[in-house]
Every structure is written in C-alpha cells, then in structure tokens.
Short mmCIF file of C-alpha atoms and ligand atoms in Angstrom, two decimals:
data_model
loop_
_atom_site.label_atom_id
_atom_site.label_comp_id
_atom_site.label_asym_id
_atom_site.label_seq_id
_atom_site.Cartn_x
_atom_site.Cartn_y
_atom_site.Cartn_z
CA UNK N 684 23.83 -28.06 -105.28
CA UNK N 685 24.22 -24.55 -106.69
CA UNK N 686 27.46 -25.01 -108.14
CA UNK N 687 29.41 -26.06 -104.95
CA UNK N 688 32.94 -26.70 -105.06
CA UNK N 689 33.91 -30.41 -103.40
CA UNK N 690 35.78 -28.82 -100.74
CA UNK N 691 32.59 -26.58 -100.01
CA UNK N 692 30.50 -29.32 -100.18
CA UNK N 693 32.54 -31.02 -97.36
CA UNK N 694 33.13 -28.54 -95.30
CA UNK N 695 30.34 -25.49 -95.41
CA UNK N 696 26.77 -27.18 -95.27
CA UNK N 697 26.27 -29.74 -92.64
CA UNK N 698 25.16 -28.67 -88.69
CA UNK N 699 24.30 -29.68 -85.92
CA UNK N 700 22.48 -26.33 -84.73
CA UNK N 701 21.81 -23.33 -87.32
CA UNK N 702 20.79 -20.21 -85.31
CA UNK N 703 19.42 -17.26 -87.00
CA UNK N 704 20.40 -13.83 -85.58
CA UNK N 705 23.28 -12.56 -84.08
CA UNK N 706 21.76 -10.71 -81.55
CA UNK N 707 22.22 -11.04 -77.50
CA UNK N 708 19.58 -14.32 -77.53
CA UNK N 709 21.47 -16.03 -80.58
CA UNK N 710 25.11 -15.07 -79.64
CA UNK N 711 24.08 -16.33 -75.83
CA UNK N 712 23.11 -19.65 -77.58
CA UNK N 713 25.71 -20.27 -79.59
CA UNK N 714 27.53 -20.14 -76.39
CA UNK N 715 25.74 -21.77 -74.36
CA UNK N 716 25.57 -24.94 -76.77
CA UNK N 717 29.48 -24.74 -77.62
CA UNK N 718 30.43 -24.13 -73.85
CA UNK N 719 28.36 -27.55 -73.04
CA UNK N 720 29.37 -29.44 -76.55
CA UNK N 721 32.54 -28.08 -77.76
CA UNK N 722 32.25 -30.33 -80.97
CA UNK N 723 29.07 -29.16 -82.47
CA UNK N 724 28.96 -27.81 -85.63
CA UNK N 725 27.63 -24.22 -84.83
CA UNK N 726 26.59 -21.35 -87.77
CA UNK N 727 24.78 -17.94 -87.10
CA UNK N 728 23.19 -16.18 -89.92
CA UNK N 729 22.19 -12.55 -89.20
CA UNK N 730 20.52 -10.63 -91.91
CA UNK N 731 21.99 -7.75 -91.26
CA UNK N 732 25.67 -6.45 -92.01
CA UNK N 733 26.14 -5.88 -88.35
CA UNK N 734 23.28 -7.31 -86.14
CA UNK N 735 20.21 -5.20 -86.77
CA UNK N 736 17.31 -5.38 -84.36
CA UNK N 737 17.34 -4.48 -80.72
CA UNK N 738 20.48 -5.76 -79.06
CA UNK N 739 23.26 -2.77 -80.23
CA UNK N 740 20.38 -0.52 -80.16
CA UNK N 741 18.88 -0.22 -76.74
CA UNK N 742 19.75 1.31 -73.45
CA UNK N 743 22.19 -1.36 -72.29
CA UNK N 744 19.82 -1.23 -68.59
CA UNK N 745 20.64 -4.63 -66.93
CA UNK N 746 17.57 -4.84 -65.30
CA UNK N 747 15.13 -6.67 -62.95
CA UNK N 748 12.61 -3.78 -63.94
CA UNK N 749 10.78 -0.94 -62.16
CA UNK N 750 8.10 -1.09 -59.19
CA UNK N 751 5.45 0.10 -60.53
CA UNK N 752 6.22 -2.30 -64.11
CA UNK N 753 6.27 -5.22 -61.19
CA UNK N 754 2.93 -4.14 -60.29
CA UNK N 755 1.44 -3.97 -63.56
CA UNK N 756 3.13 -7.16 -64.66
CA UNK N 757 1.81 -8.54 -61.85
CA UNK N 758 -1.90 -7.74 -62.36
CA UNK N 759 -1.41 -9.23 -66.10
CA UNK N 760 0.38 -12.33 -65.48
CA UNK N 761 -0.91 -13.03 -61.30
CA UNK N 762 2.27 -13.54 -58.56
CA UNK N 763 3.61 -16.51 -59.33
CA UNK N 764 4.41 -15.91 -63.42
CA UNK N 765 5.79 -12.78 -62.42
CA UNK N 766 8.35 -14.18 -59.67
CA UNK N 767 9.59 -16.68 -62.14
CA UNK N 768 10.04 -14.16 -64.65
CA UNK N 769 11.54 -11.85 -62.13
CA UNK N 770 13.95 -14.40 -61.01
CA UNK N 771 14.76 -15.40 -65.23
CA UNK N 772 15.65 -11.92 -65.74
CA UNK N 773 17.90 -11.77 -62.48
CA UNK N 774 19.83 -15.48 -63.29
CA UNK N 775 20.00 -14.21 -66.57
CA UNK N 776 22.36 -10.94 -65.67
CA UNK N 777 24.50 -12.78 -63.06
CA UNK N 778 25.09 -15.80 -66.11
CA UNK N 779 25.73 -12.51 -68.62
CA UNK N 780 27.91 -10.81 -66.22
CA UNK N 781 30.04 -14.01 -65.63
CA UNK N 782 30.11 -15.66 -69.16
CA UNK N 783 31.62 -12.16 -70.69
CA UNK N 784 33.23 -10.59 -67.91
CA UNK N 785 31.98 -7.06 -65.98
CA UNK N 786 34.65 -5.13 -67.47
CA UNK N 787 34.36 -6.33 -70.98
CA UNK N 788 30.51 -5.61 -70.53
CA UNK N 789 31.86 -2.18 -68.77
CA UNK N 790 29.05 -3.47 -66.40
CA UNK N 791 28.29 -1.01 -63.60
CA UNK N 792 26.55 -2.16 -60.78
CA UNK N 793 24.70 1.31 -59.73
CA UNK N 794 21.47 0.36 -59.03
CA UNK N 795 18.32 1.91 -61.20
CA UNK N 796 15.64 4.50 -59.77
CA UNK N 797 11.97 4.74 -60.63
CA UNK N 798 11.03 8.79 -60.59
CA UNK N 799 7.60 8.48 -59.41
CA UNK N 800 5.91 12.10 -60.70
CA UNK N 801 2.47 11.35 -58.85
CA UNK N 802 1.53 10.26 -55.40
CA UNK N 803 0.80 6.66 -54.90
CA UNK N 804 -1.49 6.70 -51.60
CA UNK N 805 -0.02 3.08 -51.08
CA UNK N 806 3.35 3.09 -51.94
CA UNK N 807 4.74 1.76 -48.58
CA UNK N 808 2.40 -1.20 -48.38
CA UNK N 809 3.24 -1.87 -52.49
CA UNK N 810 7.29 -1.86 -51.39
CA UNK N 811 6.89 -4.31 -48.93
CA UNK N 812 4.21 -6.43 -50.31
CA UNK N 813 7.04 -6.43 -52.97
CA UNK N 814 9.96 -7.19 -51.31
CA UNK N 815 8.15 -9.83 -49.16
CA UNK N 816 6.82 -11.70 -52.48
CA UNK N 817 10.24 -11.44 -54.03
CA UNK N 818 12.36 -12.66 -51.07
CA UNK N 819 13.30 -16.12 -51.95
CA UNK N 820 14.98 -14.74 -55.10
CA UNK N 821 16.30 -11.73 -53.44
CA UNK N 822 16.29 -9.72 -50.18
CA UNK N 823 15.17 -6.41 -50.15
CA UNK N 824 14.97 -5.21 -54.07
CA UNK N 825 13.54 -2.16 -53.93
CA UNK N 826 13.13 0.90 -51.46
CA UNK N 827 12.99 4.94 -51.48
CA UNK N 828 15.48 7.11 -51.82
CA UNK N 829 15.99 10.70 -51.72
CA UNK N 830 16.23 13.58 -54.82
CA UNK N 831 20.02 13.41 -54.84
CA UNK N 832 20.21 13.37 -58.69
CA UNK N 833 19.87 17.10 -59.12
CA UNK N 834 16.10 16.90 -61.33
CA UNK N 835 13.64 19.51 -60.61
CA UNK N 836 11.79 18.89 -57.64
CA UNK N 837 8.00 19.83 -59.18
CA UNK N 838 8.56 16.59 -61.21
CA UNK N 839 9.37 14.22 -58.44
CA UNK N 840 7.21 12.85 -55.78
CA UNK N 841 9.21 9.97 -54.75
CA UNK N 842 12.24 8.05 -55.72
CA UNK N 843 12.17 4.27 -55.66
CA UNK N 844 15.53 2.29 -56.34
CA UNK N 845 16.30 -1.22 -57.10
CA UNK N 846 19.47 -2.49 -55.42
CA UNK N 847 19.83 -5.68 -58.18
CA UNK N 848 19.97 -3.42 -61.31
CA UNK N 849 23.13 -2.01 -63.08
CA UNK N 850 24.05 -0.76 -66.65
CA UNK N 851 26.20 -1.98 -69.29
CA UNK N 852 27.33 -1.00 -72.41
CA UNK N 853 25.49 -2.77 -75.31
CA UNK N 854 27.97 -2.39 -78.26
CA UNK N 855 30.97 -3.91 -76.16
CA UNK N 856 28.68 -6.72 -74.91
CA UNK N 857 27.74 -7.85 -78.14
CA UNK N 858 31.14 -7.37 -79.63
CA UNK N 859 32.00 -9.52 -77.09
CA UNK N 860 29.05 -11.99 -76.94
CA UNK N 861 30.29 -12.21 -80.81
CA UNK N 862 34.19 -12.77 -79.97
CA UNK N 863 32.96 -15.04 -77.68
CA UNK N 864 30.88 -17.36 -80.04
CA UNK N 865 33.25 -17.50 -82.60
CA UNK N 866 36.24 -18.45 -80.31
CA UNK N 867 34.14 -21.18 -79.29
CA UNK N 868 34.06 -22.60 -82.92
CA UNK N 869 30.65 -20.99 -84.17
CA UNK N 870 30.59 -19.98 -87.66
CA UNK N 871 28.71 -16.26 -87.56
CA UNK N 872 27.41 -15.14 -91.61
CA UNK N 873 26.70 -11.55 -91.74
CA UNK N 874 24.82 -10.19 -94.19
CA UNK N 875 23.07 -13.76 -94.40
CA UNK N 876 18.97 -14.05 -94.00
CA UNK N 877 17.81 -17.25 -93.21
CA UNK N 878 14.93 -17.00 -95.37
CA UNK N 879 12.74 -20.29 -95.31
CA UNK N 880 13.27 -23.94 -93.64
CA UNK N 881 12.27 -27.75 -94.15
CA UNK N 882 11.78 -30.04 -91.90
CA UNK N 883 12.86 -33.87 -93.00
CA UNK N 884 12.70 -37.00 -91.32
CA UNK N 885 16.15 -37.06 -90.59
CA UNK N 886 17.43 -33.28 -90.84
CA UNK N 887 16.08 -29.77 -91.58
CA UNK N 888 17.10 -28.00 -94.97
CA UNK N 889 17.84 -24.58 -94.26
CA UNK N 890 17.56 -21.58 -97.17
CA UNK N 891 20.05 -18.83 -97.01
CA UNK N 892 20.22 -15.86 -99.12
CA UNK N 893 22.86 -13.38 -99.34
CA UNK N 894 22.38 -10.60 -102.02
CA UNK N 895 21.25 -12.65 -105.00
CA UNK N 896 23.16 -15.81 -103.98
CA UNK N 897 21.23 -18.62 -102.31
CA UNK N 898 22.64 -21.65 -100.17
CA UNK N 899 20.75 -24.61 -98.54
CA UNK N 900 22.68 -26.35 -95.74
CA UNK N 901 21.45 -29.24 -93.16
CA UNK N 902 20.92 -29.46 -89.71
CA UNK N 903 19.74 -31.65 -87.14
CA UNK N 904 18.40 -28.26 -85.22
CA UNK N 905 17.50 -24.95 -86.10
CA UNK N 906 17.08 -22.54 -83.23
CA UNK N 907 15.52 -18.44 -84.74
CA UNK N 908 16.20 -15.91 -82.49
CA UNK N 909 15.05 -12.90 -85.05
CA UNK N 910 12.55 -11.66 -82.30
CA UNK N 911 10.65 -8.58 -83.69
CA UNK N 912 11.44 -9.73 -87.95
CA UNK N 913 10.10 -13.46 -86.71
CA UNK N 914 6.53 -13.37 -88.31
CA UNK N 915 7.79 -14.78 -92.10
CA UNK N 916 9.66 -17.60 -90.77
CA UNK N 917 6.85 -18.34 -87.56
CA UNK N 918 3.76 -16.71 -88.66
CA UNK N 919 2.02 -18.99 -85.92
CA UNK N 920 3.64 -17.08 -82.90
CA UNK N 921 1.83 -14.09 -82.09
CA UNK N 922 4.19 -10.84 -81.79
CA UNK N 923 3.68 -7.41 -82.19
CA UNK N 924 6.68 -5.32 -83.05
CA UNK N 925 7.66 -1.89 -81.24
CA UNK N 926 10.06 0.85 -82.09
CA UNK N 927 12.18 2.55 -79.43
CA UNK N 928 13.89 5.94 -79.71
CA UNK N 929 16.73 6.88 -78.69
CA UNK N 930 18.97 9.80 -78.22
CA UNK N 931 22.60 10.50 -76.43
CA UNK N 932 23.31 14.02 -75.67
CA UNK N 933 27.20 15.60 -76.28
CA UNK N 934 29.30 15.23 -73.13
CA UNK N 935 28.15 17.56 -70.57
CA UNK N 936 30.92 19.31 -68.17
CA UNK N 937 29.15 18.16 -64.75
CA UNK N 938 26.85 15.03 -65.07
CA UNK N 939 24.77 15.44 -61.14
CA UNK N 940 23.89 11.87 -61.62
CA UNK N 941 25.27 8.24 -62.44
CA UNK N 942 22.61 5.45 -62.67
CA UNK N 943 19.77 3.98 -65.13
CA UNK N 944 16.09 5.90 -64.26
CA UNK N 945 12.85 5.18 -65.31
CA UNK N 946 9.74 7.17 -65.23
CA UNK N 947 5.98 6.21 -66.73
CA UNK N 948 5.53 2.73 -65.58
CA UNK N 949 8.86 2.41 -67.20
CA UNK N 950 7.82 3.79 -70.71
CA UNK N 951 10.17 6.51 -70.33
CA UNK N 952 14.29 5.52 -69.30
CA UNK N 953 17.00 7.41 -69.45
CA UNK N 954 21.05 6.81 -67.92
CA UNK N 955 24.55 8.63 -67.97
CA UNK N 956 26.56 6.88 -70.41
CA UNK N 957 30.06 8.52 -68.75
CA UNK N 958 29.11 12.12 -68.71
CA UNK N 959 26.74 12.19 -71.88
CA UNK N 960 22.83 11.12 -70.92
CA UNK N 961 21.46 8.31 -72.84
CA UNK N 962 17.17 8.76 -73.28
CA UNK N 963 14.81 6.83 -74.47
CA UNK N 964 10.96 5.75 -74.36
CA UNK N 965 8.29 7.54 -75.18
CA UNK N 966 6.51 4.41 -76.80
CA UNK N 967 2.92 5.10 -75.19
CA UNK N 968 2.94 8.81 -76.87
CA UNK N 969 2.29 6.85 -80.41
CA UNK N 970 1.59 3.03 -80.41
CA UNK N 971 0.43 3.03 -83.74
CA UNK N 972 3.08 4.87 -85.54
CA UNK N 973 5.39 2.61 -83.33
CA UNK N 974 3.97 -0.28 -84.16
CA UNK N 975 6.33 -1.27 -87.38
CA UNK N 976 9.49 -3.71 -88.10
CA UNK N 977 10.75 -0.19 -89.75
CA UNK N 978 13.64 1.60 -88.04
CA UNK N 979 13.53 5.37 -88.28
CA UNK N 980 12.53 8.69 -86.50
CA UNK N 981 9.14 10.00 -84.91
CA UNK N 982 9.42 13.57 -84.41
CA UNK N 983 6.91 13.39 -81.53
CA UNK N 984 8.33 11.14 -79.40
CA UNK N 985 12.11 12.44 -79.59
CA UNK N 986 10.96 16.11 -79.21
CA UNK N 987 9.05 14.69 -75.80
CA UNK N 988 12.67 12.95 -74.93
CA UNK N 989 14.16 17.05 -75.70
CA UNK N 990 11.25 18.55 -73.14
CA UNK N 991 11.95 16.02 -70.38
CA UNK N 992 15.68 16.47 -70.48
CA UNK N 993 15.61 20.41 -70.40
CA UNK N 994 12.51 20.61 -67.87
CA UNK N 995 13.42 18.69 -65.50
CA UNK N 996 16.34 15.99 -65.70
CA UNK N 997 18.73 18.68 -66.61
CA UNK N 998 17.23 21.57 -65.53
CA UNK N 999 19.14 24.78 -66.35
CA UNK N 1000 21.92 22.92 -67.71
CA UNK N 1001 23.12 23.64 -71.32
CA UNK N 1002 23.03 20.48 -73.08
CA UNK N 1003 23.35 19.76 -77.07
CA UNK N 1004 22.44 16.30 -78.58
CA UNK N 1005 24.74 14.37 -80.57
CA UNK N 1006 22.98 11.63 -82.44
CA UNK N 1007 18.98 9.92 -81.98
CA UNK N 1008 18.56 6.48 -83.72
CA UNK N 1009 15.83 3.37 -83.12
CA UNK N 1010 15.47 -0.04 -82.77
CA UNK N 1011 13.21 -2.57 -82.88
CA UNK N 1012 11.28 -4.63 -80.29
CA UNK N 1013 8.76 -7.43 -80.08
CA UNK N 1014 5.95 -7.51 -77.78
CA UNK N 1015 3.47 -9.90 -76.58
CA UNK N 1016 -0.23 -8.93 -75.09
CA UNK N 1017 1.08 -11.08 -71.49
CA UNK N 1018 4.32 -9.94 -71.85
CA UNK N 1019 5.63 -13.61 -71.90
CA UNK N 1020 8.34 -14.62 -74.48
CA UNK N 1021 8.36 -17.57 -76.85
CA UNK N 1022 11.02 -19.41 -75.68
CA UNK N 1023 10.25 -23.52 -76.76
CA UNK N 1024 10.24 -26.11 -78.94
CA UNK N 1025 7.94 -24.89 -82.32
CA UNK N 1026 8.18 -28.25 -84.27
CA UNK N 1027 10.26 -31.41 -84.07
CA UNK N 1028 13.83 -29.95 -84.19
CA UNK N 1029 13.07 -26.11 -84.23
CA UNK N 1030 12.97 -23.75 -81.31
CA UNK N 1031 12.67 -19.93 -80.76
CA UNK N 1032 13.49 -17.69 -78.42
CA UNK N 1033 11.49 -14.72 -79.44
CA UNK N 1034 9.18 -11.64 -78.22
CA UNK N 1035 11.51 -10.87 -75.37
CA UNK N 1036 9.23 -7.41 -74.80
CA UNK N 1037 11.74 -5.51 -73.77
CA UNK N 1038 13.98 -7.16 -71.74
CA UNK N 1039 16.23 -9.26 -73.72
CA UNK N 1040 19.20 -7.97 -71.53
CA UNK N 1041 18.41 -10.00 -69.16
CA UNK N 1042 16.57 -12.69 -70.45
CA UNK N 1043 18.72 -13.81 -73.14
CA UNK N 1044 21.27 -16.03 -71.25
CA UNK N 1045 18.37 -17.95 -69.46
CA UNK N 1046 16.13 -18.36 -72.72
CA UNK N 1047 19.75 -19.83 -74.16
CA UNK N 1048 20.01 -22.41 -71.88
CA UNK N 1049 16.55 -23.26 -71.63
CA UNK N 1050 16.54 -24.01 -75.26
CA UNK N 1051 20.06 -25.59 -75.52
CA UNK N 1052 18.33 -28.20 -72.13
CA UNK N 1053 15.41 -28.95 -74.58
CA UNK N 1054 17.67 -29.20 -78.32
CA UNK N 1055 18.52 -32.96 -77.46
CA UNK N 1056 22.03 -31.77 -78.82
CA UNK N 1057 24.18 -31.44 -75.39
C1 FAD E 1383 15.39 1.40 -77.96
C2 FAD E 1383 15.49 0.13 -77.17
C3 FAD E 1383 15.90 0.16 -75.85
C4 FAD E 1383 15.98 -1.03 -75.12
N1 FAD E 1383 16.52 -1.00 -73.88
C5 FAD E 1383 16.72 -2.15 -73.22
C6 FAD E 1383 17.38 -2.18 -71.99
O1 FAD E 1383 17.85 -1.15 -71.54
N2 FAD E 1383 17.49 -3.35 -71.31
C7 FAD E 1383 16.97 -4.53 -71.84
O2 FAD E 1383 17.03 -5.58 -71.19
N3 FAD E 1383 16.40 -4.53 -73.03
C8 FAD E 1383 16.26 -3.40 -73.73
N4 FAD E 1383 15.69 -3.42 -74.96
C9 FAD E 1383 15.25 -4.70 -75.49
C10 FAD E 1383 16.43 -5.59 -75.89
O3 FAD E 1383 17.37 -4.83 -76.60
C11 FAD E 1383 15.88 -6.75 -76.72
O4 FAD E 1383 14.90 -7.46 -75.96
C12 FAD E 1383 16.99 -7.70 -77.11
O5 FAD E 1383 18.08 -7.00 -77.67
C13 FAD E 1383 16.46 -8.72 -78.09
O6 FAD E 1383 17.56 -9.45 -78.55
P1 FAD E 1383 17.40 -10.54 -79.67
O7 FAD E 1383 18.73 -11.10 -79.91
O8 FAD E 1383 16.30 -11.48 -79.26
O9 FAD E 1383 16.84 -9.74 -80.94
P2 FAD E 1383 17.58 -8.66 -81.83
O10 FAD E 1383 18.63 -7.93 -81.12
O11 FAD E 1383 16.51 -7.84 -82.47
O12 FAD E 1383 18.31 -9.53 -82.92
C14 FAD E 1383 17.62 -10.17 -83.96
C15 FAD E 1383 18.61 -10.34 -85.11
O13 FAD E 1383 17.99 -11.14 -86.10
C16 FAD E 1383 18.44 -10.70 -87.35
N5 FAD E 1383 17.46 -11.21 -88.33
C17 FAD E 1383 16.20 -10.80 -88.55
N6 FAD E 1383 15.59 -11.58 -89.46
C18 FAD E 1383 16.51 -12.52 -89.83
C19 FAD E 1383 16.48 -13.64 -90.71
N7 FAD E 1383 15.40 -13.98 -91.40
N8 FAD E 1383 17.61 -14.37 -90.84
C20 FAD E 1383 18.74 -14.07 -90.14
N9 FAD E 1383 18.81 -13.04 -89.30
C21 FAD E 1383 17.70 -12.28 -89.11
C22 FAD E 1383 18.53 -9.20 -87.24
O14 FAD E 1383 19.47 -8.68 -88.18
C23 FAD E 1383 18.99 -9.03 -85.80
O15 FAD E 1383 20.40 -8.84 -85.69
C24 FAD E 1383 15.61 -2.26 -75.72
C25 FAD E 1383 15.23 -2.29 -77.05
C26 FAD E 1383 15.18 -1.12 -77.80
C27 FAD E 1383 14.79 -1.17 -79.24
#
C-alpha cells in the first residue's frame, strides 16, 4: 500500500465521507455532516494550495438576486422552479449567517440595488407580480428607490432594491467555514487532487495525488464539490465553465455609496468593500474567451469594468486601482445545479451558476439528508 507505515495505515486511510474541495459547498458539508454526526471520519482534499475556484474569488454578494435576473430565470425555469430556488438561496444565507457568525462573515445586511439604465414600460406591474409570487417566502423583496448613490444620472432610469440581500466578505468566510470544519474533527489536505474513484461493493477507493506522491484511502461516501474543474471526475454532468473578473480600486477619500449593485440583468456587479469599490462582470462582453477552467486576465472586459467606474459610478472622482484577478464558475443552460446522488455512494454538489453564496449551505444539507451517513 505504497509504502505505508503501520501507524499510517491505522490511522490515515479509512472514511466515512471523503469530500473533494475546500470551497464554500465542501467546507459547508463537512459541517453540516460533523455538526449532525460528530463521530464521522471526515477528510477534504482541495487541489489547490489554498482553495482555488470561485469561493475566495468572487464578490462576497449574499444574494437572493436581481429583478430583472428573477424575470429571466423565471421565463427559463417557469414560477414554481424559480420560487424554490429563490427560497434555497434565501435559507441558505440565514443557515450561513448563523453557522459562522455575522461578524466573523463581516456580514452587512445593506440591501442590493439593480441600476436599471433603460425604461421598462412595465416595471410596476413586474414588482408586484414579483413580490406577490414570492410572498410565502418573503414579504415585500423588492421595490424602487431613489439615485441617492451619487452615479451619473444619464445612466440611471430607475433603481430597484432588494430588502433580503447583504454583503460579506469572502476570504474571512471561508477562513472561517475552514476553522470551522476542522474544529469539528474534519481532516482538510491542501495541495491534494482527488484524481480518480472506485466504487466497490462495500466501499469506494479513492486516488489522491499530491506532487508526485499518490495515496488511495476508503470510504463508505464520497461527496465532489469541485464545481467548474468537475468534468474529469463526472464527465456525465453537463457544465460549462465561466470566468469572472474582478477588480478593487485603492481606498477612495469619500465612498457616496455602501451596498452591493447590479446592472445588465445582473452581468455587471459592483460593491464598496469599506471605502475601496469592488467590480466585477462583464461576462456577456466575451462568452467565448470566458468560457475556460483557466484563470487569468481579458483586457476587454476589465477595461469595460475601468469605463463604467469613471463614467458613471464614480463620476468625477479620482480613483486608482489596486489589484484585478479571476475566478472560475460553472454554469448550466437552466441554471439549475447538480446537487444529488450520481452513483451508489457518490454525490455532487456542482454547477452552482453563480450563486454558490447562497446556495452552498442548503445543497450541504440536502446531500448530507440523502448520504445515509447521519
Ligand atoms: C468573479 C466571481 C464573482 C462571484 N460573485 C459571487 C457573489 O457575489 N455571490 C455569490 O453567491 N456567488 C458569486 N460567485 C459564485 C460563487 O463564488 C460560486 O458559486 C461558489 O464559490 C462555488 O463554490 P464551490 O465550493 O462549489 O466551488 P469552488 O469555490 O470553485 O471550489 C472548488 C474547489 O475544488 C478544488 N478542486 C478542483 N478540482 C479538484 C480535485 N480534482 N480534487 C480536489 N479538489 C479539487 C479547487 O481547488 C477549489 O478550491 C462568483 C464567482 C466568481 C468567479
């Protein structure tokens, strides 16, 4: 067994649940089944030598999502998918929120605002329509509100906010997430890609690879939560990975708003981060090019984020930026994720398009209800 010390033998390859990926979906697992079943046996593997994918990457917008995203997710999916989603992603922040704490998520409940650029002839009947068709999950989401944010006014037509949303910041909640796992007895491998699995009669044999070295360990589950790098270990579930860019400006002196804000159905999002402004989007300028498991730049898009923010979302303010990176998504045509059984004894929670903030918590219990484990 590849040279395994007795000791190591004993004590390093038998589980009862092997997750791999260590970002907000696997960490929220890990929890979830050690919070229910203190005594399993719990390892992480993450590929990465910090967790490299989406989760300490994105915007860190808790959110229920955008009107006009409602709409259009809506028209893809009909009313009644969309509610349930709506009211996943909702459960899903409150659990977040209370299994890590708001202040160790620096969670700020400050709502989020749509910038609408272009009329909408029926914007009044959509908000209430809305509202009406979300009221058993919530009262009253979302609503109009005025320019107060200082942005040009030739870019706005209207304002819409939702009440639910808030903002958080995603390196502290996954730090924590992390902390929070490992406390709870989970073993978490950095630097360790799960690289192939085998399903038994009895157990699944797990391959691990870290540099050159290679370990197989057992488990009676094993739960992948890779999302966008999924397709060589589930080449059956149909994903299509999307980069995001993002940039964070210097601190600015006077910050005239405080809040996450979306624009372009959503496409386009930007939020103070303290007195610095956090941007990011820009997706629809370049599917294509954004279309790849590959983190790095695309001048385009990030020199659209640089026109935005001096035209009209800091208009004649001096600003400087301090650092752009990516991440990586995964996308479905329906905008459903995969969040199931795959085989006898493996599940995934993958393709969270977009939104794994807030669907991460309620895709880990969903799974940890169907493992047979708790
Ligand atoms: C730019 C950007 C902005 C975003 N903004 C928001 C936002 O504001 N709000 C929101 O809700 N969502 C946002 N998202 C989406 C959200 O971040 C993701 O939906 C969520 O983080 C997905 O989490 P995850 O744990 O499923 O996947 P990931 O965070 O991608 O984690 C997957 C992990 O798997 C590891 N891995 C990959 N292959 C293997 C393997 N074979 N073995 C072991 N480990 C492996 C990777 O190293 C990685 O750490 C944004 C995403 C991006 C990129």
């Amino acid at each position: 067994m590849e040279g395994l010390s007795f000791w190591e033998r004993e004590s390093w390859i038998e589980y009862d649940a092997v997750i791999a990926g260590a970002g907000i979906t696997g960490l929220s697992l890990a929890c979830e089944l050690l919070e229910r079943a203190p005594k399993l046996r719990v390892l992480i593997c993450d590929a990465g030598l910090l967790p490299l994918g989406a989760s300490t990457r994105n915007a860190g917008f808790a959110c229920t999502g955008p009107l006009t995203e409602a709409l259009h997710d809506i028209e893809q999916m009909g009313e009644q998918a969309f509610v349930e989603l709506f009211e996943r992603r909702w459960k899903g922040l409150q659990k977040l929120r209370s299994r890590i704490g708001e202040q160790a998520l620096e969670f700020e409940a400050l709502g989020s605002f749509e910038v609408l650029k272009q009329e909408r002839e029926q914007l009044g009947d959509e908000i209430l329509t809305l509202n009406k068709l979300l009221e058993p999950v919530a009262k009253e989401v979302y609503s109009i509100t005025d320019n107060r944010f200082g942005f040009a006014s030739k870019s706005v037509w209207k304002i819409i906010e939702n009440r639910l949303d808030g903002q958080l910041h995603s390196g502290k909640a996954i730090r924590s997430l992390w902390g929070k796992a490992a406390s709870l007895g989970a073993l978490i491998l950095q630097g360790t890609q799960v690289k192939n699995y085998e399903s038994g009669p009895s157990e699944i044999r797990v391959e691990l690879q870290s540099g050159e070295r290679v370990l197989s360990v057992k488990t009676q589950r094993l739960f992948i939560c890779t999302n966008a790098f999924s397709s060589t270990l589930l080449p059956q579930i149909k994903l299509e990975p999307g980069r995001g860019q993002v940039l964070v400006t210097k601190p600015l002196e006077q910050l005239p708003f405080q809040g996450t804000f979306s624009f372009d159905e959503g496409y386009y999002y930007f939020r103070n981060v303290g007195n610095r402004v956090l941007f990011g989007g820009g997706r629809n300028l370049d599917f294509e090019g954004e279309n790849t498991t590959a983190f790095g730049e695309n001048s385009l898009i990030l020199n659209s984020l640089r026109e935005h923010l001096s035209d009209w979302i800091l208009p004649n303010m001096h600003w400087e930026e301090d650092m752009n990176w990516s991440g990586i998504m995964a996308f479905s045509p329906d905008k459903k994720p995969f969040i199931d059984e795959v085989e006898p004894g493996v599940f995934a929670a993958i393709r969270m398009n977009g939104m794994g903030v807030a669907l991460a918590s309620g895709a880990a219990e969903k799974l940890a209800n169907q493992s047979g484990l708790i």
